[in-house]
GROMACS .gro file of C-alpha atoms in nm:
model
  395
    1UNK     CA    1   1.635   0.989   1.324
    2UNK     CA    2   1.402   1.266   1.429
    3UNK     CA    3   1.342   1.331   1.793
    4UNK     CA    4   1.127   1.066   1.956
    5UNK     CA    5   0.770   1.134   2.054
    6UNK     CA    6   0.573   1.004   2.350
    7UNK     CA    7   0.608   0.629   2.390
    8UNK     CA    8   0.921   0.606   2.174
    9UNK     CA    9   0.749   0.665   1.839
   10UNK     CA   10   0.958   0.840   1.575
   11UNK     CA   11   0.844   1.196   1.518
   12UNK     CA   12   0.780   1.140   1.150
   13UNK     CA   13   0.502   0.884   1.176
   14UNK     CA   14   0.148   0.982   1.087
   15UNK     CA   15  -0.071   1.132   1.354
   16UNK     CA   16  -0.309   0.839   1.360
   17UNK     CA   17  -0.033   0.592   1.441
   18UNK     CA   18   0.153   0.821   1.677
   19UNK     CA   19  -0.151   0.885   1.895
   20UNK     CA   20  -0.153   0.527   2.020
   21UNK     CA   21  -0.007   0.448   2.361
   22UNK     CA   22   0.199   0.133   2.400
   23UNK     CA   23  -0.077  -0.005   2.623
   24UNK     CA   24  -0.305   0.001   2.320
   25UNK     CA   25  -0.527   0.292   2.422
   26UNK     CA   26  -0.573   0.624   2.247
   27UNK     CA   27  -0.381   0.924   2.367
   28UNK     CA   28  -0.579   1.154   2.593
   29UNK     CA   29  -0.699   1.475   2.430
   30UNK     CA   30  -0.933   1.617   2.692
   31UNK     CA   31  -0.997   1.985   2.703
   32UNK     CA   32  -0.843   2.023   3.051
   33UNK     CA   33  -0.519   1.853   2.944
   34UNK     CA   34  -0.436   1.981   2.597
   35UNK     CA   35  -0.131   1.824   2.433
   36UNK     CA   36   0.179   2.036   2.460
   37UNK     CA   37   0.290   2.173   2.125
   38UNK     CA   38   0.647   2.127   2.016
   39UNK     CA   39   0.865   1.959   1.755
   40UNK     CA   40   0.893   1.645   1.966
   41UNK     CA   41   0.523   1.565   1.923
   42UNK     CA   42   0.462   1.324   1.636
   43UNK     CA   43   0.103   1.427   1.594
   44UNK     CA   44   0.186   1.796   1.575
   45UNK     CA   45   0.479   1.736   1.342
   46UNK     CA   46   0.251   1.549   1.104
   47UNK     CA   47  -0.010   1.824   1.111
   48UNK     CA   48   0.258   2.090   1.057
   49UNK     CA   49   0.307   1.963   0.703
   50UNK     CA   50   0.107   2.168   0.455
   51UNK     CA   51  -0.110   2.045   0.169
   52UNK     CA   52   0.167   2.105  -0.088
   53UNK     CA   53   0.420   1.902   0.111
   54UNK     CA   54   0.174   1.616   0.159
   55UNK     CA   55   0.090   1.623  -0.213
   56UNK     CA   56   0.461   1.613  -0.304
   57UNK     CA   57   0.513   1.316  -0.073
   58UNK     CA   58   0.217   1.128  -0.220
   59UNK     CA   59   0.305   1.209  -0.582
   60UNK     CA   60   0.661   1.082  -0.532
   61UNK     CA   61   0.527   0.759  -0.388
   62UNK     CA   62   0.279   0.719  -0.674
   63UNK     CA   63   0.552   0.775  -0.934
   64UNK     CA   64   0.761   0.484  -0.802
   65UNK     CA   65   0.461   0.254  -0.760
   66UNK     CA   66   0.315   0.320  -1.106
   67UNK     CA   67   0.636   0.220  -1.282
   68UNK     CA   68   0.689  -0.100  -1.080
   69UNK     CA   69   0.339  -0.248  -1.103
   70UNK     CA   70   0.236  -0.137  -1.456
   71UNK     CA   71   0.290  -0.482  -1.618
   72UNK     CA   72   0.038  -0.633  -1.376
   73UNK     CA   73  -0.208  -0.359  -1.466
   74UNK     CA   74  -0.164  -0.440  -1.836
   75UNK     CA   75  -0.224  -0.811  -1.767
   76UNK     CA   76  -0.537  -0.738  -1.563
   77UNK     CA   77  -0.682  -0.505  -1.828
   78UNK     CA   78  -0.607  -0.743  -2.117
   79UNK     CA   79  -0.777  -1.035  -1.940
   80UNK     CA   80  -1.084  -0.826  -1.862
   81UNK     CA   81  -1.101  -0.677  -2.213
   82UNK     CA   82  -1.065  -1.022  -2.372
   83UNK     CA   83  -1.360  -1.146  -2.166
   84UNK     CA   84  -1.556  -0.847  -2.297
   85UNK     CA   85  -1.487  -0.950  -2.658
   86UNK     CA   86  -1.186  -0.737  -2.751
   87UNK     CA   87  -0.996  -0.936  -3.021
   88UNK     CA   88  -0.623  -0.998  -2.990
   89UNK     CA   89  -0.602  -1.190  -3.318
   90UNK     CA   90  -0.628  -1.011  -3.652
   91UNK     CA   91  -0.811  -1.243  -3.895
   92UNK     CA   92  -0.697  -1.203  -4.254
   93UNK     CA   93  -0.893  -1.357  -4.540
   94UNK     CA   94  -0.679  -1.618  -4.716
   95UNK     CA   95  -0.751  -1.461  -5.052
   96UNK     CA   96  -0.615  -1.128  -4.937
   97UNK     CA   97  -0.277  -1.275  -4.846
   98UNK     CA   98  -0.054  -1.187  -5.134
   99UNK     CA   99   0.311  -1.277  -5.187
  100UNK     CA  100   0.423  -0.976  -4.979
  101UNK     CA  101   0.212  -1.060  -4.674
  102UNK     CA  102   0.403  -1.070  -4.346
  103UNK     CA  103   0.296  -1.409  -4.222
  104UNK     CA  104   0.505  -1.378  -3.907
  105UNK     CA  105   0.241  -1.136  -3.784
  106UNK     CA  106   0.002  -1.434  -3.777
  107UNK     CA  107   0.228  -1.635  -3.548
  108UNK     CA  108   0.173  -1.628  -3.171
  109UNK     CA  109   0.542  -1.714  -3.122
  110UNK     CA  110   0.826  -1.849  -3.339
  111UNK     CA  111   0.832  -2.175  -3.142
  112UNK     CA  112   0.458  -2.252  -3.170
  113UNK     CA  113   0.398  -2.604  -3.305
  114UNK     CA  114   0.028  -2.555  -3.384
  115UNK     CA  115   0.083  -2.347  -3.695
  116UNK     CA  116  -0.105  -2.427  -4.016
  117UNK     CA  117   0.119  -2.428  -4.323
  118UNK     CA  118   0.024  -2.155  -4.569
  119UNK     CA  119   0.264  -2.131  -4.857
  120UNK     CA  120   0.610  -2.170  -4.708
  121UNK     CA  121   0.530  -2.046  -4.356
  122UNK     CA  122   0.292  -2.157  -4.080
  123UNK     CA  123   0.026  -1.935  -3.928
  124UNK     CA  124  -0.135  -1.988  -3.588
  125UNK     CA  125  -0.506  -2.053  -3.521
  126UNK     CA  126  -0.696  -1.776  -3.336
  127UNK     CA  127  -0.700  -1.955  -3.002
  128UNK     CA  128  -0.319  -1.934  -2.987
  129UNK     CA  129  -0.361  -1.560  -2.932
  130UNK     CA  130  -0.605  -1.600  -2.643
  131UNK     CA  131  -0.470  -1.512  -2.300
  132UNK     CA  132  -0.498  -1.793  -2.048
  133UNK     CA  133  -0.368  -1.619  -1.738
  134UNK     CA  134  -0.135  -1.352  -1.602
  135UNK     CA  135   0.191  -1.524  -1.696
  136UNK     CA  136   0.051  -1.606  -2.041
  137UNK     CA  137  -0.028  -1.238  -2.095
  138UNK     CA  138   0.331  -1.146  -2.008
  139UNK     CA  139   0.477  -1.408  -2.243
  140UNK     CA  140   0.251  -1.327  -2.539
  141UNK     CA  141   0.284  -0.950  -2.506
  142UNK     CA  142   0.663  -0.982  -2.501
  143UNK     CA  143   0.670  -1.226  -2.795
  144UNK     CA  144   0.414  -1.051  -3.014
  145UNK     CA  145   0.454  -0.684  -2.925
  146UNK     CA  146   0.790  -0.647  -2.749
  147UNK     CA  147   0.905  -0.618  -2.389
  148UNK     CA  148   0.826  -0.247  -2.373
  149UNK     CA  149   0.454  -0.312  -2.428
  150UNK     CA  150   0.430  -0.437  -2.069
  151UNK     CA  151   0.467  -0.072  -1.974
  152UNK     CA  152   0.199   0.037  -2.221
  153UNK     CA  153   0.005   0.324  -2.065
  154UNK     CA  154   0.277   0.406  -1.811
  155UNK     CA  155   0.276   0.771  -1.916
  156UNK     CA  156  -0.100   0.784  -1.863
  157UNK     CA  157  -0.053   0.588  -1.541
  158UNK     CA  158   0.197   0.844  -1.415
  159UNK     CA  159  -0.025   1.129  -1.531
  160UNK     CA  160  -0.305   0.959  -1.339
  161UNK     CA  161  -0.118   0.841  -1.031
  162UNK     CA  162   0.058   1.165  -0.945
  163UNK     CA  163  -0.249   1.392  -0.931
  164UNK     CA  164  -0.476   1.116  -0.799
  165UNK     CA  165  -0.255   1.019  -0.508
  166UNK     CA  166  -0.145   1.381  -0.472
  167UNK     CA  167  -0.511   1.461  -0.397
  168UNK     CA  168  -0.599   1.135  -0.225
  169UNK     CA  169  -0.338   1.084   0.049
  170UNK     CA  170  -0.310   1.448   0.163
  171UNK     CA  171  -0.690   1.481   0.179
  172UNK     CA  172  -0.711   1.150   0.364
  173UNK     CA  173  -0.451   1.267   0.617
  174UNK     CA  174  -0.627   1.598   0.675
  175UNK     CA  175  -0.982   1.455   0.688
  176UNK     CA  176  -0.877   1.171   0.918
  177UNK     CA  177  -0.699   1.406   1.160
  178UNK     CA  178  -0.997   1.640   1.179
  179UNK     CA  179  -1.255   1.360   1.212
  180UNK     CA  180  -1.053   1.185   1.484
  181UNK     CA  181  -1.007   1.509   1.679
  182UNK     CA  182  -1.379   1.588   1.652
  183UNK     CA  183  -1.503   1.239   1.746
  184UNK     CA  184  -1.268   1.205   2.042
  185UNK     CA  185  -1.420   1.516   2.193
  186UNK     CA  186  -1.783   1.461   2.092
  187UNK     CA  187  -1.843   1.093   2.006
  188UNK     CA  188  -1.554   0.863   2.110
  189UNK     CA  189  -1.739   0.555   1.987
  190UNK     CA  190  -1.718   0.681   1.628
  191UNK     CA  191  -1.342   0.739   1.628
  192UNK     CA  192  -1.255   0.395   1.481
  193UNK     CA  193  -1.466   0.483   1.174
  194UNK     CA  194  -1.261   0.794   1.093
  195UNK     CA  195  -1.029   0.615   0.843
  196UNK     CA  196  -1.330   0.467   0.661
  197UNK     CA  197  -1.507   0.801   0.619
  198UNK     CA  198  -1.191   0.999   0.542
  199UNK     CA  199  -1.072   0.744   0.287
  200UNK     CA  200  -1.408   0.732   0.109
  201UNK     CA  201  -1.441   1.110   0.078
  202UNK     CA  202  -1.078   1.161  -0.028
  203UNK     CA  203  -1.100   0.886  -0.290
  204UNK     CA  204  -1.422   1.028  -0.435
  205UNK     CA  205  -1.256   1.366  -0.490
  206UNK     CA  206  -0.954   1.205  -0.656
  207UNK     CA  207  -1.164   0.979  -0.883
  208UNK     CA  208  -1.385   1.256  -1.015
  209UNK     CA  209  -1.088   1.486  -1.082
  210UNK     CA  210  -0.881   1.226  -1.271
  211UNK     CA  211  -1.141   1.005  -1.440
  212UNK     CA  212  -1.055   1.114  -1.800
  213UNK     CA  213  -0.695   0.999  -1.752
  214UNK     CA  214  -0.814   0.667  -1.608
  215UNK     CA  215  -1.032   0.622  -1.919
  216UNK     CA  216  -0.732   0.692  -2.143
  217UNK     CA  217  -0.504   0.449  -1.960
  218UNK     CA  218  -0.763   0.168  -1.973
  219UNK     CA  219  -0.806   0.206  -2.349
  220UNK     CA  220  -0.432   0.225  -2.410
  221UNK     CA  221  -0.376  -0.100  -2.220
  222UNK     CA  222  -0.678  -0.286  -2.356
  223UNK     CA  223  -0.623  -0.252  -2.730
  224UNK     CA  224  -0.349  -0.410  -2.938
  225UNK     CA  225  -0.198  -0.255  -3.249
  226UNK     CA  226  -0.210  -0.509  -3.533
  227UNK     CA  227  -0.036  -0.322  -3.815
  228UNK     CA  228   0.338  -0.400  -3.820
  229UNK     CA  229   0.564  -0.101  -3.772
  230UNK     CA  230   0.280   0.125  -3.662
  231UNK     CA  231   0.320   0.284  -3.320
  232UNK     CA  232   0.009   0.256  -3.100
  233UNK     CA  233  -0.163   0.587  -3.023
  234UNK     CA  234  -0.026   0.773  -2.724
  235UNK     CA  235  -0.210   0.930  -2.434
  236UNK     CA  236  -0.322   1.251  -2.604
  237UNK     CA  237  -0.422   1.079  -2.930
  238UNK     CA  238  -0.624   0.824  -2.734
  239UNK     CA  239  -0.793   1.100  -2.537
  240UNK     CA  240  -0.876   1.292  -2.854
  241UNK     CA  241  -1.006   0.969  -3.006
  242UNK     CA  242  -1.263   0.950  -2.728
  243UNK     CA  243  -1.388   1.297  -2.821
  244UNK     CA  244  -1.365   1.271  -3.201
  245UNK     CA  245  -1.710   1.112  -3.261
  246UNK     CA  246  -1.863   1.421  -3.099
  247UNK     CA  247  -1.646   1.684  -3.266
  248UNK     CA  248  -1.912   1.782  -3.520
  249UNK     CA  249  -2.186   1.823  -3.263
  250UNK     CA  250  -2.297   2.167  -3.154
  251UNK     CA  251  -2.336   2.063  -2.791
  252UNK     CA  252  -1.962   2.059  -2.726
  253UNK     CA  253  -1.978   2.127  -2.354
  254UNK     CA  254  -2.223   1.844  -2.289
  255UNK     CA  255  -2.023   1.607  -2.507
  256UNK     CA  256  -1.721   1.642  -2.282
  257UNK     CA  257  -1.916   1.418  -2.045
  258UNK     CA  258  -1.789   1.126  -2.251
  259UNK     CA  259  -1.450   1.181  -2.088
  260UNK     CA  260  -1.612   1.075  -1.761
  261UNK     CA  261  -1.746   0.749  -1.909
  262UNK     CA  262  -1.743   0.488  -1.635
  263UNK     CA  263  -1.685   0.736  -1.353
  264UNK     CA  264  -1.982   0.587  -1.169
  265UNK     CA  265  -1.828   0.239  -1.189
  266UNK     CA  266  -1.493   0.384  -1.089
  267UNK     CA  267  -1.645   0.547  -0.781
  268UNK     CA  268  -1.835   0.226  -0.705
  269UNK     CA  269  -1.500   0.045  -0.715
  270UNK     CA  270  -1.265   0.295  -0.552
  271UNK     CA  271  -1.477   0.423  -0.265
  272UNK     CA  272  -1.538   0.074  -0.120
  273UNK     CA  273  -1.174  -0.011  -0.198
  274UNK     CA  274  -1.058   0.290  -0.001
  275UNK     CA  275  -1.297   0.225   0.286
  276UNK     CA  276  -1.189  -0.139   0.316
  277UNK     CA  277  -0.823  -0.057   0.266
  278UNK     CA  278  -0.794   0.218   0.527
  279UNK     CA  279  -1.018   0.054   0.785
  280UNK     CA  280  -0.798  -0.257   0.754
  281UNK     CA  281  -0.464  -0.079   0.719
  282UNK     CA  282  -0.485   0.152   1.020
  283UNK     CA  283  -0.544  -0.118   1.289
  284UNK     CA  284  -0.272  -0.341   1.141
  285UNK     CA  285  -0.029  -0.051   1.115
  286UNK     CA  286  -0.098   0.065   1.471
  287UNK     CA  287  -0.046  -0.288   1.602
  288UNK     CA  288   0.280  -0.334   1.413
  289UNK     CA  289   0.406   0.012   1.505
  290UNK     CA  290   0.327  -0.066   1.869
  291UNK     CA  291   0.553  -0.372   1.843
  292UNK     CA  292   0.848  -0.176   1.700
  293UNK     CA  293   0.793   0.150   1.888
  294UNK     CA  294   1.069   0.091   2.141
  295UNK     CA  295   1.331   0.071   1.866
  296UNK     CA  296   1.161   0.309   1.625
  297UNK     CA  297   1.428   0.277   1.356
  298UNK     CA  298   1.348   0.357   0.994
  299UNK     CA  299   1.362   0.000   0.864
  300UNK     CA  300   1.116  -0.139   1.121
  301UNK     CA  301   0.869   0.146   1.077
  302UNK     CA  302   0.889   0.122   0.696
  303UNK     CA  303   0.840  -0.254   0.722
  304UNK     CA  304   0.531  -0.205   0.938
  305UNK     CA  305   0.384   0.044   0.689
  306UNK     CA  306   0.461  -0.178   0.390
  307UNK     CA  307   0.321  -0.493   0.553
  308UNK     CA  308   0.001  -0.319   0.659
  309UNK     CA  309  -0.042  -0.167   0.314
  310UNK     CA  310   0.025  -0.499   0.141
  311UNK     CA  311  -0.237  -0.688   0.343
  312UNK     CA  312  -0.499  -0.413   0.323
  313UNK     CA  313  -0.448  -0.348  -0.049
  314UNK     CA  314  -0.468  -0.718  -0.139
  315UNK     CA  315  -0.788  -0.767   0.060
  316UNK     CA  316  -0.957  -0.457  -0.080
  317UNK     CA  317  -0.857  -0.545  -0.438
  318UNK     CA  318  -1.004  -0.895  -0.414
  319UNK     CA  319  -1.334  -0.778  -0.268
  320UNK     CA  320  -1.385  -0.500  -0.524
  321UNK     CA  321  -1.277  -0.699  -0.833
  322UNK     CA  322  -1.634  -0.728  -0.978
  323UNK     CA  323  -1.663  -0.349  -0.977
  324UNK     CA  324  -1.325  -0.322  -1.150
  325UNK     CA  325  -1.448  -0.560  -1.421
  326UNK     CA  326  -1.758  -0.342  -1.468
  327UNK     CA  327  -1.544  -0.027  -1.491
  328UNK     CA  328  -1.323  -0.181  -1.759
  329UNK     CA  329  -1.626  -0.298  -1.960
  330UNK     CA  330  -1.776   0.050  -1.958
  331UNK     CA  331  -1.453   0.231  -2.045
  332UNK     CA  332  -1.350   0.010  -2.338
  333UNK     CA  333  -1.691   0.045  -2.506
  334UNK     CA  334  -1.618   0.241  -2.826
  335UNK     CA  335  -1.982   0.310  -2.910
  336UNK     CA  336  -2.014   0.642  -2.727
  337UNK     CA  337  -2.394   0.639  -2.719
  338UNK     CA  338  -2.403   0.287  -2.578
  339UNK     CA  339  -2.132   0.375  -2.325
  340UNK     CA  340  -2.336   0.671  -2.200
  341UNK     CA  341  -2.644   0.450  -2.156
  342UNK     CA  342  -2.463   0.173  -1.968
  343UNK     CA  343  -2.495   0.157  -1.591
  344UNK     CA  344  -2.274  -0.024  -1.344
  345UNK     CA  345  -2.560  -0.234  -1.211
  346UNK     CA  346  -2.672  -0.344  -1.558
  347UNK     CA  347  -2.314  -0.423  -1.657
  348UNK     CA  348  -2.270  -0.647  -1.353
  349UNK     CA  349  -2.601  -0.824  -1.424
  350UNK     CA  350  -2.503  -0.882  -1.789
  351UNK     CA  351  -2.166  -1.030  -1.688
  352UNK     CA  352  -2.329  -1.255  -1.431
  353UNK     CA  353  -2.584  -1.382  -1.684
  354UNK     CA  354  -2.339  -1.443  -1.969
  355UNK     CA  355  -2.029  -1.561  -1.781
  356UNK     CA  356  -2.147  -1.659  -1.435
  357UNK     CA  357  -1.984  -1.561  -1.104
  358UNK     CA  358  -1.639  -1.643  -1.246
  359UNK     CA  359  -1.675  -1.361  -1.497
  360UNK     CA  360  -1.708  -1.106  -1.217
  361UNK     CA  361  -1.359  -1.200  -1.098
  362UNK     CA  362  -1.180  -1.192  -1.433
  363UNK     CA  363  -0.828  -1.062  -1.375
  364UNK     CA  364  -0.848  -1.095  -0.996
  365UNK     CA  365  -0.500  -1.253  -0.983
  366UNK     CA  366  -0.304  -0.965  -1.138
  367UNK     CA  367  -0.533  -0.712  -0.969
  368UNK     CA  368  -0.453  -0.847  -0.622
  369UNK     CA  369  -0.086  -0.897  -0.712
  370UNK     CA  370  -0.072  -0.534  -0.825
  371UNK     CA  371  -0.268  -0.372  -0.542
  372UNK     CA  372  -0.084  -0.530  -0.248
  373UNK     CA  373   0.268  -0.412  -0.338
  374UNK     CA  374   0.134  -0.085  -0.480
  375UNK     CA  375  -0.041   0.018  -0.158
  376UNK     CA  376   0.257  -0.099   0.047
  377UNK     CA  377   0.503   0.101  -0.163
  378UNK     CA  378   0.286   0.414  -0.165
  379UNK     CA  379   0.223   0.411   0.210
  380UNK     CA  380   0.584   0.344   0.313
  381UNK     CA  381   0.740   0.582   0.059
  382UNK     CA  382   0.485   0.849   0.152
  383UNK     CA  383   0.606   0.833   0.512
  384UNK     CA  384   0.973   0.857   0.406
  385UNK     CA  385   0.920   1.168   0.196
  386UNK     CA  386   0.709   1.327   0.471
  387UNK     CA  387   0.995   1.261   0.713
  388UNK     CA  388   1.249   1.418   0.476
  389UNK     CA  389   1.031   1.727   0.432
  390UNK     CA  390   0.976   1.750   0.807
  391UNK     CA  391   1.352   1.731   0.868
  392UNK     CA  392   1.408   2.007   0.613
  393UNK     CA  393   1.151   2.226   0.786
  394UNK     CA  394   1.310   2.159   1.125
  395UNK     CA  395   1.650   2.264   0.997
   0.00000   0.00000   0.00000
């Protein structure tokens, strides 16, 4: 391991965690007693990493997380889109079914016993295609569309996760370090709020920069391809499909705003998510790291980071689920003019009126199940890659 810092902390932990004494108090940073620079200081070693190195660490973490949790994201989006009226059953008029019709496409699964006999083969009623929960989404997607469809939108997810987290975590690290240093010297009572402010600002920057990719991923996951043998549109075709209704307009620059459809709802979801997540994660992580600081081995520190991230991510995901439902509703709206007129507040009010409070928490199960492990993986893997880069710089 890297050389130990004050109090037995490994030198590769983040500055916020490493500045905590084992007694539970913050490290002194008074002007008369400045901390001594050197490679043995965890705080200085964290701040020695540049923006590019932090971005590489975060992007690597996001890559792993996006692949692992994508099926849960598909389940969450399908449940929310179904509640919004997106059909997952293709009705075919009986008269249009000729002798060459592929009736198996009207079966929810080969073993379904509710099929209605039409000719020599049964077809399933529409409610057989309705999703009834997370596990039901998994089973029906695999049966009807194939196992690979659970990773539908993974390419867009990776294209989204790498730049988003590559902006988000490095900016959070830098903003948090600067805010904590400033408040310790000028307003010590505000220091505990540094993670909340830093997380909110960093997440806002990431959301605005990557909103078009988020829109693309949501649409890719929400819609089902009904025609047999036809490959669903990929990321670029989906993105171009968002712009195509405006292609003939002369106001091309203004019409690119459609790519940021739902960005307000996304900010309304992600900024509170980030604030709740980081303000919960940092105290838990500091407490756990204080318990394992004497040993300071990689497994215990990674476990502390993963556990803190899991708890914080799950809590933040549950609290912000209504805003996630509103974001999905706005981004799957194919009427571009209607989508531009929709507001997050009005969307939430409409859901509450038509579906009740339960509608605001559609898909909360897979959302929480996705966010907990995702945040835990990203945080712990981020620290590992930062450590590896720090070791390379030291050598």
